[in-house]
PDB file of C-alpha atoms in Angstrom:
ATOM      1  CA  UNK A   1     -31.256 -12.099  -6.719  1.00 36.00           C
ATOM      2  CA  UNK A   2     -27.643 -10.787  -6.468  1.00 41.00           C
ATOM      3  CA  UNK A   3     -26.142 -10.327  -3.121  1.00 49.00           C
ATOM      4  CA  UNK A   4     -26.345  -6.430  -2.455  1.00 47.00           C
ATOM      5  CA  UNK A   5     -23.146  -6.585  -0.364  1.00 48.00           C
ATOM      6  CA  UNK A   6     -21.066  -7.883  -3.400  1.00 58.00           C
ATOM      7  CA  UNK A   7     -21.716  -4.410  -4.853  1.00 71.00           C
ATOM      8  CA  UNK A   8     -19.970  -2.854  -2.017  1.00 90.00           C
ATOM      9  CA  UNK A   9     -16.195  -2.566  -2.247  1.00 96.00           C
ATOM     10  CA  UNK A  10     -13.420  -4.086  -0.073  1.00 98.00           C
ATOM     11  CA  UNK A  11     -11.470  -1.335   1.642  1.00 98.00           C
ATOM     12  CA  UNK A  12      -7.654  -2.361   1.803  1.00 98.00           C
ATOM     13  CA  UNK A  13      -5.622  -0.156   4.083  1.00 98.00           C
ATOM     14  CA  UNK A  14      -1.884   0.403   3.753  1.00 98.00           C
ATOM     15  CA  UNK A  15      -1.137   0.790   7.410  1.00 98.00           C
ATOM     16  CA  UNK A  16       2.417   2.071   7.230  1.00 95.00           C
ATOM     17  CA  UNK A  17       1.500   5.322   5.599  1.00 95.00           C
ATOM     18  CA  UNK A  18      -0.842   6.274   8.461  1.00 97.00           C
ATOM     19  CA  UNK A  19       1.292   4.840  11.231  1.00 97.00           C
ATOM     20  CA  UNK A  20       4.430   6.741   9.985  1.00 95.00           C
ATOM     21  CA  UNK A  21       2.470   9.811   9.446  1.00 95.00           C
ATOM     22  CA  UNK A  22       1.125   9.804  13.082  1.00 96.00           C
ATOM     23  CA  UNK A  23       4.647   9.235  14.231  1.00 96.00           C
ATOM     24  CA  UNK A  24       5.858  12.304  12.568  1.00 95.00           C
ATOM     25  CA  UNK A  25       2.874  14.610  13.301  1.00 95.00           C
ATOM     26  CA  UNK A  26       1.634  13.543  16.738  1.00 94.00           C
ATOM     27  CA  UNK A  27       3.685  14.906  19.570  1.00 94.00           C
ATOM     28  CA  UNK A  28       6.221  12.289  20.885  1.00 92.00           C
ATOM     29  CA  UNK A  29       5.413  13.598  24.400  1.00 94.00           C
ATOM     30  CA  UNK A  30       2.216  11.593  24.032  1.00 95.00           C
ATOM     31  CA  UNK A  31       3.086   8.725  26.450  1.00 96.00           C
ATOM     32  CA  UNK A  32       1.537   5.907  28.350  1.00 96.00           C
ATOM     33  CA  UNK A  33       1.507   5.625  32.143  1.00 96.00           C
ATOM     34  CA  UNK A  34       4.973   3.966  31.875  1.00 96.00           C
ATOM     35  CA  UNK A  35       6.379   6.729  29.818  1.00 96.00           C
ATOM     36  CA  UNK A  36       6.313   4.785  26.436  1.00 96.00           C
ATOM     37  CA  UNK A  37       5.406   6.769  23.291  1.00 96.00           C
ATOM     38  CA  UNK A  38       1.946   6.170  21.999  1.00 97.00           C
ATOM     39  CA  UNK A  39       1.742   9.013  19.565  1.00 97.00           C
ATOM     40  CA  UNK A  40       1.641   6.864  16.375  1.00 97.00           C
ATOM     41  CA  UNK A  41      -0.784   4.547  18.085  1.00 98.00           C
ATOM     42  CA  UNK A  42      -3.145   7.391  18.930  1.00 98.00           C
ATOM     43  CA  UNK A  43      -2.839   8.945  15.429  1.00 97.00           C
ATOM     44  CA  UNK A  44      -3.525   5.607  13.634  1.00 98.00           C
ATOM     45  CA  UNK A  45      -6.313   4.650  15.946  1.00 98.00           C
ATOM     46  CA  UNK A  46      -8.163   8.051  15.160  1.00 97.00           C
ATOM     47  CA  UNK A  47      -7.518   7.719  11.403  1.00 98.00           C
ATOM     48  CA  UNK A  48      -9.098   4.188  11.520  1.00 98.00           C
ATOM     49  CA  UNK A  49     -11.892   5.189  13.569  1.00 97.00           C
ATOM     50  CA  UNK A  50     -12.470   8.357  11.385  1.00 97.00           C
ATOM     51  CA  UNK A  51     -12.582   6.093   8.228  1.00 97.00           C
ATOM     52  CA  UNK A  52     -15.001   3.666   9.531  1.00 97.00           C
ATOM     53  CA  UNK A  53     -17.408   6.381  10.781  1.00 96.00           C
ATOM     54  CA  UNK A  54     -17.045   8.041   7.380  1.00 95.00           C
ATOM     55  CA  UNK A  55     -17.608   5.233   4.938  1.00 96.00           C
ATOM     56  CA  UNK A  56     -19.034   2.326   7.153  1.00 96.00           C
ATOM     57  CA  UNK A  57     -17.396  -0.383   5.238  1.00 97.00           C
ATOM     58  CA  UNK A  58     -18.941  -3.764   5.176  1.00 96.00           C
ATOM     59  CA  UNK A  59     -15.596  -5.379   4.275  1.00 97.00           C
ATOM     60  CA  UNK A  60     -12.233  -3.974   5.180  1.00 98.00           C
ATOM     61  CA  UNK A  61      -8.695  -5.317   5.963  1.00 98.00           C
ATOM     62  CA  UNK A  62      -5.471  -3.601   7.147  1.00 98.00           C
ATOM     63  CA  UNK A  63      -2.073  -4.667   6.014  1.00 98.00           C
ATOM     64  CA  UNK A  64       1.119  -4.227   8.050  1.00 97.00           C
ATOM     65  CA  UNK A  65       4.816  -4.581   7.081  1.00 94.00           C
ATOM     66  CA  UNK A  66       6.866  -6.750   9.475  1.00 89.00           C
ATOM     67  CA  UNK A  67      10.241  -5.758   8.556  1.00 80.00           C
ATOM     68  CA  UNK A  68      12.303  -3.922   5.993  1.00 72.00           C
ATOM     69  CA  UNK A  69      14.873  -6.701   5.493  1.00 76.00           C
ATOM     70  CA  UNK A  70      13.051 -10.076   5.574  1.00 82.00           C
ATOM     71  CA  UNK A  71      10.842 -10.210   2.469  1.00 90.00           C
ATOM     72  CA  UNK A  72      11.377 -12.427  -0.506  1.00 94.00           C
ATOM     73  CA  UNK A  73      12.723  -9.363  -2.298  1.00 94.00           C
ATOM     74  CA  UNK A  74      15.718  -9.066   0.031  1.00 93.00           C
ATOM     75  CA  UNK A  75      16.716 -12.634  -1.254  1.00 92.00           C
ATOM     76  CA  UNK A  76      16.567 -11.485  -4.815  1.00 93.00           C
ATOM     77  CA  UNK A  77      18.349  -8.199  -4.131  1.00 93.00           C
ATOM     78  CA  UNK A  78      19.992  -7.853  -0.602  1.00 93.00           C
ATOM     79  CA  UNK A  79      20.330  -4.032  -1.150  1.00 92.00           C
ATOM     80  CA  UNK A  80      16.610  -3.629  -1.412  1.00 92.00           C
ATOM     81  CA  UNK A  81      15.429  -1.014   1.021  1.00 91.00           C
ATOM     82  CA  UNK A  82      18.891  -1.018   2.681  1.00 88.00           C
ATOM     83  CA  UNK A  83      19.019   2.594   2.436  1.00 88.00           C
ATOM     84  CA  UNK A  84      16.365   3.070   4.968  1.00 87.00           C
ATOM     85  CA  UNK A  85      17.091   3.510   8.618  1.00 85.00           C
ATOM     86  CA  UNK A  86      15.572   0.743  11.000  1.00 85.00           C
ATOM     87  CA  UNK A  87      12.438   1.887  12.749  1.00 85.00           C
ATOM     88  CA  UNK A  88      13.004   3.051  16.379  1.00 88.00           C
ATOM     89  CA  UNK A  89      12.225   0.660  19.146  1.00 90.00           C
ATOM     90  CA  UNK A  90       9.449   2.921  20.203  1.00 91.00           C
ATOM     91  CA  UNK A  91       7.908   2.694  16.792  1.00 93.00           C
ATOM     92  CA  UNK A  92       8.055  -0.966  16.325  1.00 92.00           C
ATOM     93  CA  UNK A  93       6.095  -1.477  19.543  1.00 94.00           C
ATOM     94  CA  UNK A  94       3.477   0.945  18.376  1.00 96.00           C
ATOM     95  CA  UNK A  95       2.972  -1.145  15.111  1.00 95.00           C
ATOM     96  CA  UNK A  96       2.238  -4.126  17.244  1.00 94.00           C
ATOM     97  CA  UNK A  97      -0.207  -2.098  19.256  1.00 97.00           C
ATOM     98  CA  UNK A  98      -1.851  -0.803  16.141  1.00 98.00           C
ATOM     99  CA  UNK A  99      -2.802  -4.446  15.296  1.00 97.00           C
ATOM    100  CA  UNK A 100      -4.441  -4.755  18.720  1.00 97.00           C
ATOM    101  CA  UNK A 101      -6.675  -1.743  17.896  1.00 98.00           C
ATOM    102  CA  UNK A 102      -7.710  -3.274  14.568  1.00 98.00           C
ATOM    103  CA  UNK A 103      -8.904  -6.382  16.431  1.00 97.00           C
ATOM    104  CA  UNK A 104     -10.654  -4.320  19.007  1.00 97.00           C
ATOM    105  CA  UNK A 105     -12.547  -2.452  16.303  1.00 98.00           C
ATOM    106  CA  UNK A 106     -13.510  -5.744  14.589  1.00 97.00           C
ATOM    107  CA  UNK A 107     -11.259  -5.252  11.585  1.00 98.00           C
ATOM    108  CA  UNK A 108      -9.194  -7.825  10.117  1.00 98.00           C
ATOM    109  CA  UNK A 109      -5.376  -7.182   9.943  1.00 98.00           C
ATOM    110  CA  UNK A 110      -2.567  -9.128   8.342  1.00 97.00           C
ATOM    111  CA  UNK A 111       1.302  -9.121   8.497  1.00 96.00           C
ATOM    112  CA  UNK A 112       3.970 -11.427   6.995  1.00 95.00           C
ATOM    113  CA  UNK A 113       7.561 -11.856   7.581  1.00 91.00           C
ATOM    114  CA  UNK A 114       8.014 -12.970   3.987  1.00 94.00           C
ATOM    115  CA  UNK A 115       5.787 -10.650   2.095  1.00 96.00           C
ATOM    116  CA  UNK A 116       5.148  -6.969   2.245  1.00 96.00           C
ATOM    117  CA  UNK A 117       1.975  -5.128   3.027  1.00 97.00           C
ATOM    118  CA  UNK A 118       1.717  -4.381  -0.673  1.00 97.00           C
ATOM    119  CA  UNK A 119       1.571  -8.016  -1.534  1.00 98.00           C
ATOM    120  CA  UNK A 120      -1.038  -8.690   1.163  1.00 98.00           C
ATOM    121  CA  UNK A 121      -3.157  -5.914  -0.412  1.00 98.00           C
ATOM    122  CA  UNK A 122      -2.582  -7.289  -3.845  1.00 98.00           C
ATOM    123  CA  UNK A 123      -3.544 -10.822  -2.863  1.00 98.00           C
ATOM    124  CA  UNK A 124      -6.623  -9.734  -1.058  1.00 98.00           C
ATOM    125  CA  UNK A 125      -7.542  -7.434  -4.054  1.00 98.00           C
ATOM    126  CA  UNK A 126      -7.233 -10.231  -6.465  1.00 97.00           C
ATOM    127  CA  UNK A 127      -9.326 -12.552  -4.294  1.00 96.00           C
ATOM    128  CA  UNK A 128     -12.044  -9.855  -4.007  1.00 96.00           C
ATOM    129  CA  UNK A 129     -12.351  -9.393  -7.676  1.00 95.00           C
ATOM    130  CA  UNK A 130     -12.704 -13.290  -8.088  1.00 94.00           C
ATOM    131  CA  UNK A 131     -15.597 -12.909  -5.804  1.00 94.00           C
ATOM    132  CA  UNK A 132     -17.160 -10.203  -7.787  1.00 94.00           C
ATOM    133  CA  UNK A 133     -16.131  -7.280  -5.707  1.00 95.00           C
ATOM    134  CA  UNK A 134     -14.329  -3.950  -6.429  1.00 97.00           C
ATOM    135  CA  UNK A 135     -11.728  -2.710  -4.138  1.00 98.00           C
ATOM    136  CA  UNK A 136     -10.640   0.771  -2.605  1.00 98.00           C
ATOM    137  CA  UNK A 137      -7.062   1.098  -1.907  1.00 98.00           C
ATOM    138  CA  UNK A 138      -6.377   3.470   0.995  1.00 98.00           C
ATOM    139  CA  UNK A 139      -2.844   4.626   0.691  1.00 97.00           C
ATOM    140  CA  UNK A 140      -0.514   7.230  -0.553  1.00 95.00           C
ATOM    141  CA  UNK A 141       2.069   4.775  -2.026  1.00 94.00           C
ATOM    142  CA  UNK A 142       2.325   5.183  -5.780  1.00 93.00           C
ATOM    143  CA  UNK A 143       3.345   1.487  -6.121  1.00 95.00           C
ATOM    144  CA  UNK A 144      -0.199   0.314  -5.097  1.00 97.00           C
ATOM    145  CA  UNK A 145      -1.618   2.161  -8.161  1.00 97.00           C
ATOM    146  CA  UNK A 146      -0.658  -1.006 -10.227  1.00 97.00           C
ATOM    147  CA  UNK A 147      -3.424  -2.817  -8.569  1.00 98.00           C
ATOM    148  CA  UNK A 148      -6.238  -0.561  -9.790  1.00 98.00           C
ATOM    149  CA  UNK A 149      -8.622  -2.104 -12.181  1.00 97.00           C
ATOM    150  CA  UNK A 150     -11.805  -0.734 -13.912  1.00 96.00           C
ATOM    151  CA  UNK A 151     -14.478  -0.104 -11.067  1.00 96.00           C
ATOM    152  CA  UNK A 152     -11.600   0.190  -8.319  1.00 97.00           C
ATOM    153  CA  UNK A 153     -10.389   3.201  -6.496  1.00 97.00           C
ATOM    154  CA  UNK A 154      -7.053   4.564  -5.283  1.00 98.00           C
ATOM    155  CA  UNK A 155      -7.951   6.734  -2.284  1.00 98.00           C
ATOM    156  CA  UNK A 156      -5.229   9.160  -1.094  1.00 97.00           C
ATOM    157  CA  UNK A 157      -6.871   9.560   2.257  1.00 95.00           C
ATOM    158  CA  UNK A 158      -4.555  12.248   3.506  1.00 93.00           C
ATOM    159  CA  UNK A 159      -4.985  14.378   0.453  1.00 94.00           C
ATOM    160  CA  UNK A 160      -8.671  13.514   0.187  1.00 93.00           C
ATOM    161  CA  UNK A 161      -8.313  12.662  -3.460  1.00 96.00           C
ATOM    162  CA  UNK A 162      -9.738   9.525  -5.236  1.00 96.00           C
ATOM    163  CA  UNK A 163      -8.401   8.241  -8.468  1.00 96.00           C
ATOM    164  CA  UNK A 164     -10.313   5.651 -10.668  1.00 97.00           C
ATOM    165  CA  UNK A 165      -8.537   3.434 -13.232  1.00 96.00           C
ATOM    166  CA  UNK A 166      -8.965   6.092 -16.055  1.00 94.00           C
ATOM    167  CA  UNK A 167      -7.478   8.742 -13.827  1.00 96.00           C
ATOM    168  CA  UNK A 168      -4.180   6.790 -12.859  1.00 94.00           C
ATOM    169  CA  UNK A 169      -2.179   7.366 -16.021  1.00 92.00           C
ATOM    170  CA  UNK A 170      -2.562  11.141 -15.605  1.00 92.00           C
ATOM    171  CA  UNK A 171      -1.852  11.001 -11.853  1.00 93.00           C
ATOM    172  CA  UNK A 172       1.035   8.567 -11.714  1.00 93.00           C
ATOM    173  CA  UNK A 173       2.429   8.881 -15.399  1.00 91.00           C
ATOM    174  CA  UNK A 174       1.502   5.360 -16.570  1.00 94.00           C
ATOM    175  CA  UNK A 175      -1.503   2.978 -16.787  1.00 95.00           C
ATOM    176  CA  UNK A 176      -1.970   0.824 -13.684  1.00 97.00           C
ATOM    177  CA  UNK A 177      -0.914  -2.492 -15.463  1.00 97.00           C
ATOM    178  CA  UNK A 178       2.453  -0.707 -16.521  1.00 97.00           C
ATOM    179  CA  UNK A 179       3.325   0.697 -13.195  1.00 97.00           C
ATOM    180  CA  UNK A 180       5.768  -2.216 -12.123  1.00 97.00           C
ATOM    181  CA  UNK A 181       7.558  -1.763 -15.489  1.00 97.00           C
ATOM    182  CA  UNK A 182       7.621   2.011 -15.115  1.00 97.00           C
ATOM    183  CA  UNK A 183       9.172   1.762 -11.688  1.00 97.00           C
ATOM    184  CA  UNK A 184      11.678  -0.717 -12.976  1.00 97.00           C
ATOM    185  CA  UNK A 185      12.937   1.364 -15.799  1.00 97.00           C
ATOM    186  CA  UNK A 186      13.407   4.698 -13.874  1.00 95.00           C
ATOM    187  CA  UNK A 187      14.214   3.125 -10.597  1.00 94.00           C
ATOM    188  CA  UNK A 188      12.783   3.784  -7.208  1.00 92.00           C
ATOM    189  CA  UNK A 189      15.189   5.640  -4.812  1.00 90.00           C
ATOM    190  CA  UNK A 190      12.799   5.099  -1.828  1.00 90.00           C
ATOM    191  CA  UNK A 191      13.312   1.274  -2.015  1.00 93.00           C
ATOM    192  CA  UNK A 192      16.798   1.515  -3.305  1.00 93.00           C
ATOM    193  CA  UNK A 193      15.977   0.040  -6.810  1.00 94.00           C
ATOM    194  CA  UNK A 194      18.515   1.492  -9.329  1.00 91.00           C
ATOM    195  CA  UNK A 195      16.509   1.023 -12.497  1.00 92.00           C
ATOM    196  CA  UNK A 196      18.200   1.855 -15.967  1.00 96.00           C
ATOM    197  CA  UNK A 197      20.726   4.833 -15.670  1.00 95.00           C
ATOM    198  CA  UNK A 198      19.669   7.624 -17.858  1.00 92.00           C
ATOM    199  CA  UNK A 199      15.970   6.636 -17.888  1.00 95.00           C
ATOM    200  CA  UNK A 200      13.905   9.113 -15.915  1.00 93.00           C
ATOM    201  CA  UNK A 201      10.193   9.459 -15.214  1.00 93.00           C
ATOM    202  CA  UNK A 202       9.281  11.207 -18.551  1.00 93.00           C
ATOM    203  CA  UNK A 203      11.444   8.800 -20.617  1.00 94.00           C
ATOM    204  CA  UNK A 204       9.781   5.840 -18.828  1.00 95.00           C
ATOM    205  CA  UNK A 205       6.547   7.161 -19.348  1.00 94.00           C
ATOM    206  CA  UNK A 206       6.983   7.764 -23.017  1.00 94.00           C
ATOM    207  CA  UNK A 207       8.463   4.272 -23.569  1.00 96.00           C
ATOM    208  CA  UNK A 208       5.496   2.639 -21.909  1.00 96.00           C
ATOM    209  CA  UNK A 209       3.112   4.545 -24.044  1.00 94.00           C
ATOM    210  CA  UNK A 210       4.554   2.709 -26.918  1.00 94.00           C
ATOM    211  CA  UNK A 211       5.162  -0.737 -25.243  1.00 95.00           C
ATOM    212  CA  UNK A 212       2.868  -2.704 -23.156  1.00 95.00           C
ATOM    213  CA  UNK A 213       5.503  -4.117 -20.900  1.00 96.00           C
ATOM    214  CA  UNK A 214       9.277  -4.551 -20.288  1.00 97.00           C
ATOM    215  CA  UNK A 215       9.204  -7.709 -22.172  1.00 96.00           C
ATOM    216  CA  UNK A 216       7.552  -6.074 -25.112  1.00 97.00           C
ATOM    217  CA  UNK A 217      10.019  -3.291 -25.099  1.00 97.00           C
ATOM    218  CA  UNK A 218      13.030  -5.793 -25.108  1.00 96.00           C
ATOM    219  CA  UNK A 219      11.375  -7.853 -27.825  1.00 96.00           C
ATOM    220  CA  UNK A 220      11.576  -4.934 -30.079  1.00 94.00           C
ATOM    221  CA  UNK A 221      14.323  -2.682 -28.676  1.00 94.00           C
ATOM    222  CA  UNK A 222      15.335  -1.204 -31.907  1.00 92.00           C
ATOM    223  CA  UNK A 223      11.841   0.402 -32.399  1.00 94.00           C
ATOM    224  CA  UNK A 224      12.906   2.797 -29.620  1.00 92.00           C
ATOM    225  CA  UNK A 225      15.097   4.448 -32.343  1.00 92.00           C
ATOM    226  CA  UNK A 226      11.779   5.279 -34.233  1.00 91.00           C
ATOM    227  CA  UNK A 227       9.645   6.883 -31.612  1.00 90.00           C
ATOM    228  CA  UNK A 228       9.689  10.521 -30.729  1.00 85.00           C
ATOM    229  CA  UNK A 229      12.150  10.376 -27.738  1.00 87.00           C
ATOM    230  CA  UNK A 230      14.917  12.751 -26.977  1.00 84.00           C
ATOM    231  CA  UNK A 231      18.374  11.063 -26.999  1.00 88.00           C
ATOM    232  CA  UNK A 232      16.744   7.907 -28.364  1.00 89.00           C
ATOM    233  CA  UNK A 233      20.018   6.379 -29.411  1.00 93.00           C
ATOM    234  CA  UNK A 234      21.506   6.789 -25.964  1.00 93.00           C
ATOM    235  CA  UNK A 235      18.329   5.445 -24.219  1.00 91.00           C
ATOM    236  CA  UNK A 236      18.385   2.545 -26.488  1.00 94.00           C
ATOM    237  CA  UNK A 237      22.106   1.799 -25.718  1.00 95.00           C
ATOM    238  CA  UNK A 238      21.387   2.133 -21.866  1.00 95.00           C
ATOM    239  CA  UNK A 239      18.492  -0.312 -22.119  1.00 96.00           C
ATOM    240  CA  UNK A 240      20.615  -2.824 -23.927  1.00 96.00           C
ATOM    241  CA  UNK A 241      23.439  -2.512 -21.415  1.00 96.00           C
ATOM    242  CA  UNK A 242      21.265  -2.687 -18.325  1.00 97.00           C
ATOM    243  CA  UNK A 243      18.851  -5.434 -19.475  1.00 96.00           C
ATOM    244  CA  UNK A 244      19.494  -7.735 -16.702  1.00 96.00           C
ATOM    245  CA  UNK A 245      19.249  -4.882 -14.051  1.00 95.00           C
ATOM    246  CA  UNK A 246      15.955  -3.841 -15.557  1.00 97.00           C
ATOM    247  CA  UNK A 247      14.331  -7.350 -15.231  1.00 97.00           C
ATOM    248  CA  UNK A 248      15.643  -7.764 -11.788  1.00 96.00           C
ATOM    249  CA  UNK A 249      14.074  -4.513 -10.816  1.00 96.00           C
ATOM    250  CA  UNK A 250      10.859  -5.701 -12.502  1.00 97.00           C
ATOM    251  CA  UNK A 251      10.786  -8.621 -10.060  1.00 96.00           C
ATOM    252  CA  UNK A 252      11.128  -6.279  -7.151  1.00 96.00           C
ATOM    253  CA  UNK A 253       8.673  -3.724  -8.232  1.00 97.00           C
ATOM    254  CA  UNK A 254       5.784  -5.974  -9.091  1.00 97.00           C
ATOM    255  CA  UNK A 255       3.378  -6.729  -6.319  1.00 98.00           C
ATOM    256  CA  UNK A 256       2.700 -10.449  -5.505  1.00 97.00           C
ATOM    257  CA  UNK A 257      -0.944 -11.091  -5.901  1.00 97.00           C
ATOM    258  CA  UNK A 258      -0.799 -14.725  -5.100  1.00 95.00           C
ATOM    259  CA  UNK A 259       0.932 -15.137  -1.712  1.00 96.00           C
ATOM    260  CA  UNK A 260      -0.147 -17.883   0.671  1.00 95.00           C
ATOM    261  CA  UNK A 261      -2.893 -16.348   2.819  1.00 94.00           C
ATOM    262  CA  UNK A 262      -5.415 -18.411   4.848  1.00 91.00           C
ATOM    263  CA  UNK A 263      -8.381 -16.185   4.756  1.00 94.00           C
ATOM    264  CA  UNK A 264     -11.859 -16.320   3.231  1.00 92.00           C
ATOM    265  CA  UNK A 265     -13.841 -13.171   2.162  1.00 92.00           C
ATOM    266  CA  UNK A 266     -16.206 -13.644   4.918  1.00 93.00           C
ATOM    267  CA  UNK A 267     -13.469 -13.085   7.533  1.00 95.00           C
ATOM    268  CA  UNK A 268     -12.944  -9.625   6.072  1.00 97.00           C
ATOM    269  CA  UNK A 269     -16.396  -8.536   6.984  1.00 97.00           C
ATOM    270  CA  UNK A 270     -16.187  -5.855   9.586  1.00 97.00           C
ATOM    271  CA  UNK A 271     -17.384  -6.968  13.010  1.00 96.00           C
ATOM    272  CA  UNK A 272     -18.851  -4.839  15.875  1.00 96.00           C
ATOM    273  CA  UNK A 273     -16.162  -3.443  18.113  1.00 97.00           C
ATOM    274  CA  UNK A 274     -15.302  -5.235  21.362  1.00 97.00           C
ATOM    275  CA  UNK A 275     -15.741  -2.331  23.623  1.00 97.00           C
ATOM    276  CA  UNK A 276     -14.747  -4.191  26.699  1.00 97.00           C
ATOM    277  CA  UNK A 277     -11.326  -5.267  25.141  1.00 96.00           C
ATOM    278  CA  UNK A 278     -10.721  -1.788  23.686  1.00 96.00           C
ATOM    279  CA  UNK A 279     -11.341  -0.033  26.901  1.00 96.00           C
ATOM    280  CA  UNK A 280      -8.899  -2.364  28.904  1.00 97.00           C
ATOM    281  CA  UNK A 281      -6.262  -1.750  26.228  1.00 97.00           C
ATOM    282  CA  UNK A 282      -6.931   2.140  26.254  1.00 97.00           C
ATOM    283  CA  UNK A 283      -6.594   1.939  29.998  1.00 97.00           C
ATOM    284  CA  UNK A 284      -3.055   0.401  29.672  1.00 97.00           C
ATOM    285  CA  UNK A 285      -1.885   3.034  27.224  1.00 97.00           C
ATOM    286  CA  UNK A 286      -3.581   6.024  29.020  1.00 96.00           C
ATOM    287  CA  UNK A 287      -6.085   7.107  26.282  1.00 96.00           C
ATOM    288  CA  UNK A 288      -9.017   9.247  27.462  1.00 93.00           C
ATOM    289  CA  UNK A 289     -12.604   9.631  26.082  1.00 95.00           C
ATOM    290  CA  UNK A 290     -11.932  10.643  22.611  1.00 96.00           C
ATOM    291  CA  UNK A 291     -11.262   7.192  21.024  1.00 97.00           C
ATOM    292  CA  UNK A 292     -13.564   5.474  23.434  1.00 96.00           C
ATOM    293  CA  UNK A 293     -16.533   7.622  22.391  1.00 97.00           C
ATOM    294  CA  UNK A 294     -15.757   6.953  18.846  1.00 97.00           C
ATOM    295  CA  UNK A 295     -15.710   3.254  19.406  1.00 97.00           C
ATOM    296  CA  UNK A 296     -18.936   3.502  21.132  1.00 97.00           C
ATOM    297  CA  UNK A 297     -20.356   5.395  18.135  1.00 96.00           C
ATOM    298  CA  UNK A 298     -19.078   2.765  15.782  1.00 96.00           C
ATOM    299  CA  UNK A 299     -20.557   0.134  17.791  1.00 95.00           C
ATOM    300  CA  UNK A 300     -23.967   1.835  17.619  1.00 94.00           C
ATOM    301  CA  UNK A 301     -23.780   1.847  13.911  1.00 84.00           C
ATOM    302  CA  UNK A 302     -22.766  -1.836  13.587  1.00 75.00           C
TER     303      UNK A 302
END
């Protein structure tokens, strides 16, 4: 008989989306007894508890980013994400505290100095599929849509929208397997990836309706002149002139799904909350009954 738990998906949470949202939406005046901001911590903790109460996941993991400037992508391209302001000290401290809450709620969390949260999620998703399990990607980052495969879901939790494999092309402009090439062609201003000048979202989408990948495109570049594409001659010339930049960008936009990660699927099973540890931690940050009551309800369901 098949294991009934294998039919249940692995929930993979992109922590930064929810920590940053809380940082910007929860009043900064929410502080601990020493006057340190705990607004992002409170917002993230409430989100995580709400998700667990809502879907009661059997298997779940949270991925955190360690730094904007230390991943392997920065070695390939030093300007990668160099346009972003460093996180304030008050926010960096809360990222670490969010990991403490994950542990208290019985949820595995991961962080790496060399790989990004996307790579952690990609690696865990790949291993889950190898074990016969589908995944639900809890995020709002379009980059992660490249990981969606048949049976999986991309869950924009904040917008309360879910997208299956067949929905992704309409929602994001390209099929999941082609998203990394899509981003490489048009660039990604958020991550400071220039792409190919003159190739925007619509042009990149059109190209990838005719070519399976960046490699296929460059193997038959002259065919660009034969497809229905505005300024096809100009686009073809730009692609030819910026070939090296396009393939560098492709290395930056592709999520690594084979990073070294010492974890087995069994370790991703959600454990009952450690109420004693959580309450001690909530004492130190000055949280009241709201999150404590939630943790107790989750414990009763475990």
